[in-house]
Amino acid sequence: MTQTLLQIDSSARMQGSTTRALTTRIAERLGGALTRRDLSSALPQIDENWVNANFTPEADRTPAQRAALALSDQLVAEIKAADVLIIGVPVYNFGIPTALKAWIDQIARAGVTFRYTEAGPEGLLNGKRAILAVASGGTKVGSDIDFATGYMRHILGFIGITDVTLVSADEQMIDAERAAQSAEDAIARLAA
């Protein structure tokens, strides 16, 4: 059975982006049916209309509310259809790019990708795998100043995706060769 991959690129750079190169290499390594989502042209920020539509029961939504959620519904459908998410995570100023945060805001939806229970929130997108292709200039992945990877692991777990692997090319401005080799080694270890 062929696995389905969702490649999400969030780097503002179209040329010379380490994370774009890594997500492509990972997709090639894993193989399978591939859907690509490029966030560089920026998704809309959620606004009051979106929030009101999201918290209106689906059966009661107006046509305008359905339209407000149409992109979000499409993004969630892409995740639901995928077995593996390959997410490019460039570290910008110690965190994730705003384009990636906008995607998260569109897909983290109560009653759709997670729900609240008496025991606390429960993710609804179980059984999926995520691979984070992380690149940074000077931030060491996993350090006290890396606010990107911990956040991504948390938000993915929040929606039910707990099988998360990091492929990192961190601290490129300190040791570019080591960063590139570290990422290549991690890709080589990935099982299809």
PDB file of C-alpha atoms in Angstrom:
ATOM      1  CA  MET A   1       0.000   0.000   0.000  1.00  0.00           C
ATOM      2  CA  THR A   2       1.381   3.365  -1.045  1.00  0.00           C
ATOM      3  CA  GLN A   3       1.689   5.923   1.713  1.00  0.00           C
ATOM      4  CA  THR A   4       0.454   9.451   1.205  1.00  0.00           C
ATOM      5  CA  LEU A   5       2.746  12.355   1.983  1.00  0.00           C
ATOM      6  CA  LEU A   6       1.907  15.993   2.672  1.00  0.00           C
ATOM      7  CA  GLN A   7       4.898  18.286   2.119  1.00  0.00           C
ATOM      8  CA  ILE A   8       4.470  21.672   3.775  1.00  0.00           C
ATOM      9  CA  ASP A   9       7.011  24.378   2.970  1.00  0.00           C
ATOM     10  CA  SER A  10       6.983  27.552   5.037  1.00  0.00           C
ATOM     11  CA  SER A  11      10.256  29.261   4.177  1.00  0.00           C
ATOM     12  CA  ALA A  12       9.958  32.755   2.754  1.00  0.00           C
ATOM     13  CA  ARG A  13      12.908  31.875   0.524  1.00  0.00           C
ATOM     14  CA  MET A  14      12.034  30.185  -2.750  1.00  0.00           C
ATOM     15  CA  GLN A  15      15.684  29.752  -3.803  1.00  0.00           C
ATOM     16  CA  GLY A  16      18.443  28.565  -1.511  1.00  0.00           C
ATOM     17  CA  SER A  17      16.110  27.438   1.277  1.00  0.00           C
ATOM     18  CA  THR A  18      17.545  24.662   3.406  1.00  0.00           C
ATOM     19  CA  THR A  19      14.142  23.522   4.655  1.00  0.00           C
ATOM     20  CA  ARG A  20      12.708  23.362   1.121  1.00  0.00           C
ATOM     21  CA  ALA A  21      15.660  21.217   0.048  1.00  0.00           C
ATOM     22  CA  LEU A  22      15.221  18.987   3.104  1.00  0.00           C
ATOM     23  CA  THR A  23      11.461  18.487   2.690  1.00  0.00           C
ATOM     24  CA  THR A  24      12.013  17.534  -0.946  1.00  0.00           C
ATOM     25  CA  ARG A  25      14.806  15.078  -0.045  1.00  0.00           C
ATOM     26  CA  ILE A  26      12.654  13.526   2.688  1.00  0.00           C
ATOM     27  CA  ALA A  27       9.699  13.107   0.319  1.00  0.00           C
ATOM     28  CA  GLU A  28      11.986  11.478  -2.244  1.00  0.00           C
ATOM     29  CA  ARG A  29      13.448   9.178   0.418  1.00  0.00           C
ATOM     30  CA  LEU A  30      10.038   8.042   1.674  1.00  0.00           C
ATOM     31  CA  GLY A  31       8.262   7.823  -1.678  1.00  0.00           C
ATOM     32  CA  GLY A  32       4.511   7.692  -2.113  1.00  0.00           C
ATOM     33  CA  ALA A  33       1.672   9.850  -3.334  1.00  0.00           C
ATOM     34  CA  LEU A  34       2.661  13.455  -2.649  1.00  0.00           C
ATOM     35  CA  THR A  35       0.622  16.589  -2.017  1.00  0.00           C
ATOM     36  CA  ARG A  36       2.521  19.855  -1.681  1.00  0.00           C
ATOM     37  CA  ARG A  37       1.371  22.899   0.274  1.00  0.00           C
ATOM     38  CA  ASP A  38       3.515  26.017  -0.065  1.00  0.00           C
ATOM     39  CA  LEU A  39       2.819  28.606   2.617  1.00  0.00           C
ATOM     40  CA  SER A  40       5.183  31.266   1.227  1.00  0.00           C
ATOM     41  CA  SER A  41       2.371  33.288  -0.309  1.00  0.00           C
ATOM     42  CA  ALA A  42       0.901  33.535   3.191  1.00  0.00           C
ATOM     43  CA  LEU A  43      -2.397  32.166   4.375  1.00  0.00           C
ATOM     44  CA  PRO A  44      -4.948  34.616   5.711  1.00  0.00           C
ATOM     45  CA  GLN A  45      -4.885  35.269   9.416  1.00  0.00           C
ATOM     46  CA  ILE A  46      -7.902  34.059  11.297  1.00  0.00           C
ATOM     47  CA  ASP A  47     -10.272  36.914  12.100  1.00  0.00           C
ATOM     48  CA  GLU A  48     -13.568  37.496  13.895  1.00  0.00           C
ATOM     49  CA  ASN A  49     -15.622  36.104  10.996  1.00  0.00           C
ATOM     50  CA  TRP A  50     -13.508  32.934  10.944  1.00  0.00           C
ATOM     51  CA  VAL A  51     -13.769  32.470  14.713  1.00  0.00           C
ATOM     52  CA  ASN A  52     -17.536  33.000  14.713  1.00  0.00           C
ATOM     53  CA  ALA A  53     -17.934  30.530  11.837  1.00  0.00           C
ATOM     54  CA  ASN A  54     -15.696  27.979  13.528  1.00  0.00           C
ATOM     55  CA  PHE A  55     -17.755  28.067  16.732  1.00  0.00           C
ATOM     56  CA  THR A  56     -21.095  27.870  14.938  1.00  0.00           C
ATOM     57  CA  PRO A  57     -22.360  24.287  14.629  1.00  0.00           C
ATOM     58  CA  GLU A  58     -21.769  23.073  11.064  1.00  0.00           C
ATOM     59  CA  ALA A  59     -25.476  22.554  10.362  1.00  0.00           C
ATOM     60  CA  ASP A  60     -26.210  26.163  11.407  1.00  0.00           C
ATOM     61  CA  ARG A  61     -23.500  27.924   9.373  1.00  0.00           C
ATOM     62  CA  THR A  62     -24.501  30.527   6.850  1.00  0.00           C
ATOM     63  CA  PRO A  63     -23.056  30.457   3.317  1.00  0.00           C
ATOM     64  CA  ALA A  64     -20.705  33.283   4.359  1.00  0.00           C
ATOM     65  CA  GLN A  65     -19.517  31.247   7.357  1.00  0.00           C
ATOM     66  CA  ARG A  66     -18.937  28.191   5.179  1.00  0.00           C
ATOM     67  CA  ALA A  67     -16.917  30.373   2.831  1.00  0.00           C
ATOM     68  CA  ALA A  68     -14.894  31.744   5.760  1.00  0.00           C
ATOM     69  CA  LEU A  69     -13.894  28.169   6.699  1.00  0.00           C
ATOM     70  CA  ALA A  70     -13.423  26.804   3.160  1.00  0.00           C
ATOM     71  CA  LEU A  71      -9.623  27.133   3.138  1.00  0.00           C
ATOM     72  CA  SER A  72      -9.359  25.746   6.667  1.00  0.00           C
ATOM     73  CA  ASP A  73     -11.515  22.777   5.651  1.00  0.00           C
ATOM     74  CA  GLN A  74      -9.239  22.161   2.662  1.00  0.00           C
ATOM     75  CA  LEU A  75      -6.091  22.315   4.820  1.00  0.00           C
ATOM     76  CA  VAL A  76      -7.580  19.902   7.367  1.00  0.00           C
ATOM     77  CA  ALA A  77      -8.635  17.544   4.549  1.00  0.00           C
ATOM     78  CA  GLU A  78      -5.024  17.509   3.297  1.00  0.00           C
ATOM     79  CA  ILE A  79      -3.812  16.423   6.721  1.00  0.00           C
ATOM     80  CA  LYS A  80      -6.532  13.803   7.105  1.00  0.00           C
ATOM     81  CA  ALA A  81      -5.635  12.322   3.708  1.00  0.00           C
ATOM     82  CA  ALA A  82      -1.915  12.071   4.577  1.00  0.00           C
ATOM     83  CA  ASP A  83      -0.101   9.285   6.352  1.00  0.00           C
ATOM     84  CA  VAL A  84       3.053  11.395   6.794  1.00  0.00           C
ATOM     85  CA  LEU A  85       3.406  15.158   7.152  1.00  0.00           C
ATOM     86  CA  ILE A  86       6.784  16.574   6.103  1.00  0.00           C
ATOM     87  CA  ILE A  87       6.944  20.093   7.495  1.00  0.00           C
ATOM     88  CA  GLY A  88       9.662  22.602   6.709  1.00  0.00           C
ATOM     89  CA  VAL A  89      10.450  24.578   9.850  1.00  0.00           C
ATOM     90  CA  PRO A  90      12.959  27.371   9.317  1.00  0.00           C
ATOM     91  CA  VAL A  91      13.819  28.975  12.632  1.00  0.00           C
ATOM     92  CA  TYR A  92      13.183  32.705  12.365  1.00  0.00           C
ATOM     93  CA  ASN A  93      14.148  34.720  15.435  1.00  0.00           C
ATOM     94  CA  PHE A  94      14.070  31.597  17.629  1.00  0.00           C
ATOM     95  CA  GLY A  95      10.553  30.552  16.527  1.00  0.00           C
ATOM     96  CA  ILE A  96       8.493  29.485  13.546  1.00  0.00           C
ATOM     97  CA  PRO A  97       7.660  31.725  10.568  1.00  0.00           C
ATOM     98  CA  THR A  98       4.345  33.559  10.622  1.00  0.00           C
ATOM     99  CA  ALA A  99       3.260  31.603   7.535  1.00  0.00           C
ATOM    100  CA  LEU A 100       3.533  28.347   9.485  1.00  0.00           C
ATOM    101  CA  LYS A 101       1.720  29.851  12.475  1.00  0.00           C
ATOM    102  CA  ALA A 102      -1.122  30.946  10.161  1.00  0.00           C
ATOM    103  CA  TRP A 103      -1.383  27.338   8.891  1.00  0.00           C
ATOM    104  CA  ILE A 104      -1.532  26.057  12.476  1.00  0.00           C
ATOM    105  CA  ASP A 105      -4.277  28.544  13.336  1.00  0.00           C
ATOM    106  CA  GLN A 106      -6.257  27.314  10.320  1.00  0.00           C
ATOM    107  CA  ILE A 107      -5.937  23.598  11.180  1.00  0.00           C
ATOM    108  CA  ALA A 108      -6.153  23.545  15.013  1.00  0.00           C
ATOM    109  CA  ARG A 109      -9.941  23.416  15.303  1.00  0.00           C
ATOM    110  CA  ALA A 110     -11.999  22.242  18.256  1.00  0.00           C
ATOM    111  CA  GLY A 111     -14.303  19.422  17.226  1.00  0.00           C
ATOM    112  CA  VAL A 112     -12.395  18.897  13.970  1.00  0.00           C
ATOM    113  CA  THR A 113      -8.744  18.165  14.787  1.00  0.00           C
ATOM    114  CA  PHE A 114      -9.032  18.045  18.584  1.00  0.00           C
ATOM    115  CA  ARG A 115     -11.766  17.977  21.185  1.00  0.00           C
ATOM    116  CA  TYR A 116     -12.126  18.882  24.812  1.00  0.00           C
ATOM    117  CA  THR A 117     -12.925  16.087  27.249  1.00  0.00           C
ATOM    118  CA  GLU A 118     -13.231  15.845  31.024  1.00  0.00           C
ATOM    119  CA  ALA A 119      -9.666  14.534  31.008  1.00  0.00           C
ATOM    120  CA  GLY A 120      -8.448  17.493  28.926  1.00  0.00           C
ATOM    121  CA  PRO A 121      -7.892  18.073  25.201  1.00  0.00           C
ATOM    122  CA  GLU A 122      -7.708  15.033  22.929  1.00  0.00           C
ATOM    123  CA  GLY A 123      -6.183  15.055  19.445  1.00  0.00           C
ATOM    124  CA  LEU A 124      -8.311  13.581  16.676  1.00  0.00           C
ATOM    125  CA  LEU A 125      -5.646  13.016  14.003  1.00  0.00           C
ATOM    126  CA  ASN A 126      -4.139   9.847  15.422  1.00  0.00           C
ATOM    127  CA  GLY A 127      -2.055   7.302  13.529  1.00  0.00           C
ATOM    128  CA  LYS A 128      -0.094   9.828  11.498  1.00  0.00           C
ATOM    129  CA  ARG A 129       3.612  10.551  11.406  1.00  0.00           C
ATOM    130  CA  ALA A 130       5.290  13.946  11.126  1.00  0.00           C
ATOM    131  CA  ILE A 131       8.833  14.740  10.089  1.00  0.00           C
ATOM    132  CA  LEU A 132      10.064  18.236  10.864  1.00  0.00           C
ATOM    133  CA  ALA A 133      12.787  19.528   8.539  1.00  0.00           C
ATOM    134  CA  VAL A 134      14.378  22.190  10.721  1.00  0.00           C
ATOM    135  CA  ALA A 135      17.030  24.729   9.734  1.00  0.00           C
ATOM    136  CA  SER A 136      18.607  27.549  11.695  1.00  0.00           C
ATOM    137  CA  GLY A 137      21.462  29.949  11.360  1.00  0.00           C
ATOM    138  CA  GLY A 138      22.598  30.051  14.975  1.00  0.00           C
ATOM    139  CA  THR A 139      19.940  28.384  17.119  1.00  0.00           C
ATOM    140  CA  LYS A 140      20.801  24.906  18.352  1.00  0.00           C
ATOM    141  CA  VAL A 141      17.795  22.593  18.049  1.00  0.00           C
ATOM    142  CA  GLY A 142      16.660  21.506  21.501  1.00  0.00           C
ATOM    143  CA  SER A 143      18.416  24.355  23.285  1.00  0.00           C
ATOM    144  CA  ASP A 144      16.775  26.794  25.678  1.00  0.00           C
ATOM    145  CA  ILE A 145      16.455  29.327  22.852  1.00  0.00           C
ATOM    146  CA  ASP A 146      14.804  26.917  20.386  1.00  0.00           C
ATOM    147  CA  PHE A 147      11.134  27.855  20.630  1.00  0.00           C
ATOM    148  CA  ALA A 148      10.313  26.296  17.253  1.00  0.00           C
ATOM    149  CA  THR A 149      10.720  22.536  17.653  1.00  0.00           C
ATOM    150  CA  GLY A 150       9.137  22.260  21.089  1.00  0.00           C
ATOM    151  CA  TYR A 151       6.160  24.285  19.899  1.00  0.00           C
ATOM    152  CA  MET A 152       5.777  22.158  16.766  1.00  0.00           C
ATOM    153  CA  ARG A 153       5.938  18.914  18.764  1.00  0.00           C
ATOM    154  CA  HIS A 154       3.361  20.302  21.184  1.00  0.00           C
ATOM    155  CA  ILE A 155       0.879  21.506  18.564  1.00  0.00           C
ATOM    156  CA  LEU A 156       1.182  18.286  16.557  1.00  0.00           C
ATOM    157  CA  GLY A 157       0.604  16.247  19.724  1.00  0.00           C
ATOM    158  CA  PHE A 158      -2.335  18.480  20.583  1.00  0.00           C
ATOM    159  CA  ILE A 159      -4.060  17.455  17.340  1.00  0.00           C
ATOM    160  CA  GLY A 160      -3.096  13.795  17.836  1.00  0.00           C
ATOM    161  CA  ILE A 161       0.170  13.434  15.912  1.00  0.00           C
ATOM    162  CA  THR A 162       2.680  12.127  18.435  1.00  0.00           C
ATOM    163  CA  ASP A 163       5.071  10.254  16.117  1.00  0.00           C
ATOM    164  CA  VAL A 164       7.366  13.200  15.339  1.00  0.00           C
ATOM    165  CA  THR A 165      10.907  12.934  13.936  1.00  0.00           C
ATOM    166  CA  LEU A 166      13.361  15.825  13.578  1.00  0.00           C
ATOM    167  CA  VAL A 167      15.712  16.234  10.648  1.00  0.00           C
ATOM    168  CA  SER A 168      17.789  19.258  11.537  1.00  0.00           C
ATOM    169  CA  ALA A 169      20.402  21.388   9.877  1.00  0.00           C
ATOM    170  CA  ASP A 170      20.895  23.704  12.823  1.00  0.00           C
ATOM    171  CA  GLU A 171      23.576  26.290  13.533  1.00  0.00           C
ATOM    172  CA  GLN A 172      24.437  26.615   9.840  1.00  0.00           C
ATOM    173  CA  MET A 173      26.186  29.935  10.374  1.00  0.00           C
ATOM    174  CA  ILE A 174      28.480  28.284  12.928  1.00  0.00           C
ATOM    175  CA  ASP A 175      29.312  25.054  11.066  1.00  0.00           C
ATOM    176  CA  ALA A 176      27.557  24.658   7.720  1.00  0.00           C
ATOM    177  CA  GLU A 177      29.254  21.366   6.853  1.00  0.00           C
ATOM    178  CA  ARG A 178      28.274  19.729  10.139  1.00  0.00           C
ATOM    179  CA  ALA A 179      24.697  21.007   9.799  1.00  0.00           C
ATOM    180  CA  ALA A 180      24.334  19.630   6.270  1.00  0.00           C
ATOM    181  CA  GLN A 181      25.878  16.279   7.222  1.00  0.00           C
ATOM    182  CA  SER A 182      23.663  15.963  10.290  1.00  0.00           C
ATOM    183  CA  ALA A 183      20.551  16.469   8.158  1.00  0.00           C
ATOM    184  CA  GLU A 184      21.733  14.012   5.495  1.00  0.00           C
ATOM    185  CA  ASP A 185      22.493  11.387   8.154  1.00  0.00           C
ATOM    186  CA  ALA A 186      19.003  11.819   9.646  1.00  0.00           C
ATOM    187  CA  ILE A 187      17.383  11.472   6.213  1.00  0.00           C
ATOM    188  CA  ALA A 188      19.385   8.308   5.534  1.00  0.00           C
ATOM    189  CA  ARG A 189      18.004   6.817   8.783  1.00  0.00           C
ATOM    190  CA  LEU A 190      14.375   7.489   7.827  1.00  0.00           C
ATOM    191  CA  ALA A 191      12.392   4.363   7.091  1.00  0.00           C
ATOM    192  CA  ALA A 192       9.987   4.488   4.186  1.00  0.00           C
TER     193      ALA A 192
END
